């Protein structure tokens, strides 16, 4: 790279500022094609485990007995497969800002879904005796 070319780049950067952003000090801007991050609605999750089985990165763990849903943010590749697979649509891709993951990469959610009780069938006539 010649001196003139380099000087032009330096002057342009001095005038326009750096091309990079100071993330996470400055929140990132979501562009229109940003998929975002997986978000769970724990009140709707039926612990079926389909998201866990469909995830190609083994980022999701579902413990049906303990009623716990976990996602490892470092493993997730934002492919959307879990969102498409969820039968009750309690997973979504949100583009809202979240703090960067630093130490605790696994996010734990207590599933609060309660299966509704089946309605009792009305008793039909008594047995004749
Ligand atoms: S978006 Fe893809 S990689 Fe991330 S948790 Fe869902 S299925 Fe796994
Ligand atoms: S998030 Fe959806 S697919 Fe995953 S366990 Fe819950 S209900 Fe099933």
GROMACS .gro file of C-alpha atoms and ligand atoms in nm:
model
  145
    1UNK     CA    1   0.000   0.000   0.000
    2UNK     CA    2   0.148   0.330  -0.104
    3UNK     CA    3   0.195   0.622   0.132
    4UNK     CA    4  -0.075   0.831  -0.040
    5UNK     CA    5  -0.333   0.552  -0.017
    6UNK     CA    6  -0.258   0.501   0.349
    7UNK     CA    7  -0.270   0.873   0.421
    8UNK     CA    8  -0.612   0.895   0.254
    9UNK     CA    9  -0.747   0.613   0.473
   10UNK     CA   10  -0.605   0.771   0.789
   11UNK     CA   11  -0.753   1.112   0.706
   12UNK     CA   12  -1.090   0.958   0.615
   13UNK     CA   13  -1.100   0.766   0.944
   14UNK     CA   14  -1.006   1.077   1.139
   15UNK     CA   15  -1.292   1.267   0.980
   16UNK     CA   16  -1.561   0.996   0.990
   17UNK     CA   17  -1.457   0.815   1.309
   18UNK     CA   18  -1.401   0.439   1.349
   19UNK     CA   19  -1.604   0.194   1.142
   20UNK     CA   20  -1.641  -0.037   1.442
   21UNK     CA   21  -1.881   0.008   1.733
   22UNK     CA   22  -1.794   0.003   2.101
   23UNK     CA   23  -2.015  -0.299   2.176
   24UNK     CA   24  -2.112  -0.388   2.448
   25UNK     CA   25  -2.058  -0.037   2.588
   26UNK     CA   26  -2.282   0.083   2.306
   27UNK     CA   27  -2.578  -0.148   2.225
   28UNK     CA   28  -2.567  -0.307   1.882
   29UNK     CA   29  -2.808  -0.195   1.615
   30UNK     CA   30  -3.039  -0.461   1.476
   31UNK     CA   31  -3.043  -0.467   1.098
   32UNK     CA   32  -3.358  -0.586   0.913
   33UNK     CA   33  -3.221  -0.938   0.858
   34UNK     CA   34  -3.113  -0.988   1.220
   35UNK     CA   35  -3.261  -1.311   1.351
   36UNK     CA   36  -3.210  -1.210   1.713
   37UNK     CA   37  -3.202  -1.449   2.007
   38UNK     CA   38  -3.428  -1.732   2.120
   39UNK     CA   39  -3.682  -1.635   2.385
   40UNK     CA   40  -3.907  -1.870   2.582
   41UNK     CA   41  -4.249  -1.808   2.727
   42UNK     CA   42  -4.229  -2.045   3.028
   43UNK     CA   43  -4.601  -2.020   3.093
   44UNK     CA   44  -4.678  -2.187   2.757
   45UNK     CA   45  -4.402  -2.451   2.738
   46UNK     CA   46  -4.539  -2.806   2.769
   47UNK     CA   47  -4.190  -2.962   2.822
   48UNK     CA   48  -4.223  -3.179   2.511
   49UNK     CA   49  -3.849  -3.155   2.435
   50UNK     CA   50  -3.899  -3.113   2.059
   51UNK     CA   51  -3.682  -2.799   2.053
   52UNK     CA   52  -3.400  -2.991   2.226
   53UNK     CA   53  -3.418  -3.274   1.974
   54UNK     CA   54  -3.429  -3.041   1.672
   55UNK     CA   55  -3.142  -2.813   1.782
   56UNK     CA   56  -2.837  -2.887   1.563
   57UNK     CA   57  -2.601  -2.727   1.815
   58UNK     CA   58  -2.726  -2.908   2.128
   59UNK     CA   59  -2.786  -2.567   2.281
   60UNK     CA   60  -3.118  -2.654   2.450
   61UNK     CA   61  -3.181  -2.885   2.743
   62UNK     CA   62  -3.530  -2.965   2.869
   63UNK     CA   63  -3.580  -3.145   3.200
   64UNK     CA   64  -3.941  -3.254   3.204
   65UNK     CA   65  -3.929  -3.392   3.559
   66UNK     CA   66  -3.771  -3.079   3.708
   67UNK     CA   67  -3.970  -2.847   3.476
   68UNK     CA   68  -3.656  -2.664   3.362
   69UNK     CA   69  -3.571  -2.528   3.015
   70UNK     CA   70  -3.212  -2.423   2.947
   71UNK     CA   71  -3.028  -2.262   2.659
   72UNK     CA   72  -2.654  -2.223   2.615
   73UNK     CA   73  -2.614  -1.888   2.442
   74UNK     CA   74  -2.257  -1.974   2.335
   75UNK     CA   75  -2.376  -2.283   2.150
   76UNK     CA   76  -2.681  -2.129   1.981
   77UNK     CA   77  -2.626  -2.045   1.615
   78UNK     CA   78  -2.962  -1.864   1.579
   79UNK     CA   79  -3.080  -2.108   1.311
   80UNK     CA   80  -3.449  -2.079   1.414
   81UNK     CA   81  -3.506  -2.459   1.403
   82UNK     CA   82  -3.635  -2.473   1.761
   83UNK     CA   83  -3.878  -2.189   1.700
   84UNK     CA   84  -4.019  -2.366   1.393
   85UNK     CA   85  -4.044  -2.699   1.577
   86UNK     CA   86  -4.222  -2.581   1.892
   87UNK     CA   87  -4.579  -2.714   1.874
   88UNK     CA   88  -4.725  -2.446   2.104
   89UNK     CA   89  -4.528  -2.151   1.962
   90UNK     CA   90  -4.379  -2.052   2.296
   91UNK     CA   91  -4.038  -1.987   2.139
   92UNK     CA   92  -3.965  -1.669   1.944
   93UNK     CA   93  -3.665  -1.491   1.798
   94UNK     CA   94  -3.641  -1.149   1.962
   95UNK     CA   95  -3.429  -0.870   1.819
   96UNK     CA   96  -3.441  -0.660   2.135
   97UNK     CA   97  -3.109  -0.583   2.302
   98UNK     CA   98  -2.980  -0.821   2.568
   99UNK     CA   99  -2.661  -0.781   2.766
  100UNK     CA  100  -2.369  -0.978   2.622
  101UNK     CA  101  -2.301  -1.322   2.767
  102UNK     CA  102  -1.977  -1.319   2.963
  103UNK     CA  103  -1.954  -1.578   3.241
  104UNK     CA  104  -2.285  -1.762   3.278
  105UNK     CA  105  -2.351  -1.889   2.927
  106UNK     CA  106  -2.640  -2.119   3.022
  107UNK     CA  107  -2.971  -1.946   3.079
  108UNK     CA  108  -3.219  -2.137   3.300
  109UNK     CA  109  -3.595  -2.095   3.298
  110UNK     CA  110  -3.845  -2.258   3.531
  111UNK     CA  111  -4.138  -2.386   3.328
  112UNK     CA  112  -4.457  -2.255   3.483
  113UNK     CA  113  -4.708  -2.417   3.250
  114UNK     CA  114  -4.985  -2.600   3.435
  115UNK     CA  115  -5.184  -2.859   3.244
  116UNK     CA  116  -5.552  -2.772   3.268
  117UNK     CA  117  -5.767  -3.026   3.444
  118UNK     CA  118  -5.996  -3.234   3.227
  119UNK     CA  119  -6.360  -3.149   3.263
  120UNK     CA  120  -6.556  -3.424   3.433
  121UNK     CA  121  -6.820  -3.582   3.214
  122UNK     CA  122  -7.169  -3.523   3.352
  123UNK     CA  123  -7.306  -3.840   3.502
  124UNK     CA  124  -7.579  -3.996   3.288
  125UNK     CA  125  -7.877  -4.162   3.462
  126UNK     CA  126  -7.837  -4.394   3.756
  127UNK     CA  127  -7.820  -4.768   3.718
  128UNK     CA  128  -8.160  -4.926   3.768
  129UNK     CA  129  -8.179  -5.186   4.036
  130LIG     S1  130  -3.188  -2.120   1.721
  130LIG    FE1  131  -3.100  -2.312   1.639
  130LIG     S2  132  -2.908  -2.335   1.748
  130LIG    FE2  133  -3.024  -2.183   1.862
  130LIG     S3  134  -3.127  -2.302   2.019
  130LIG    FE3  135  -3.269  -2.287   1.845
  130LIG     S4  136  -3.230  -2.472   1.724
  130LIG    FE4  137  -3.058  -2.449   1.865
  131LIG     S1  138  -4.016  -2.478   2.411
  131LIG    FE1  139  -4.174  -2.567   2.278
  131LIG     S2  140  -4.071  -2.738   2.178
  131LIG    FE2  141  -3.945  -2.680   2.354
  131LIG     S3  142  -4.011  -2.813   2.522
  131LIG    FE3  143  -4.130  -2.623   2.535
  131LIG     S4  144  -4.317  -2.666   2.420
  131LIG    FE4  145  -4.170  -2.821   2.361
   0.00000   0.00000   0.00000
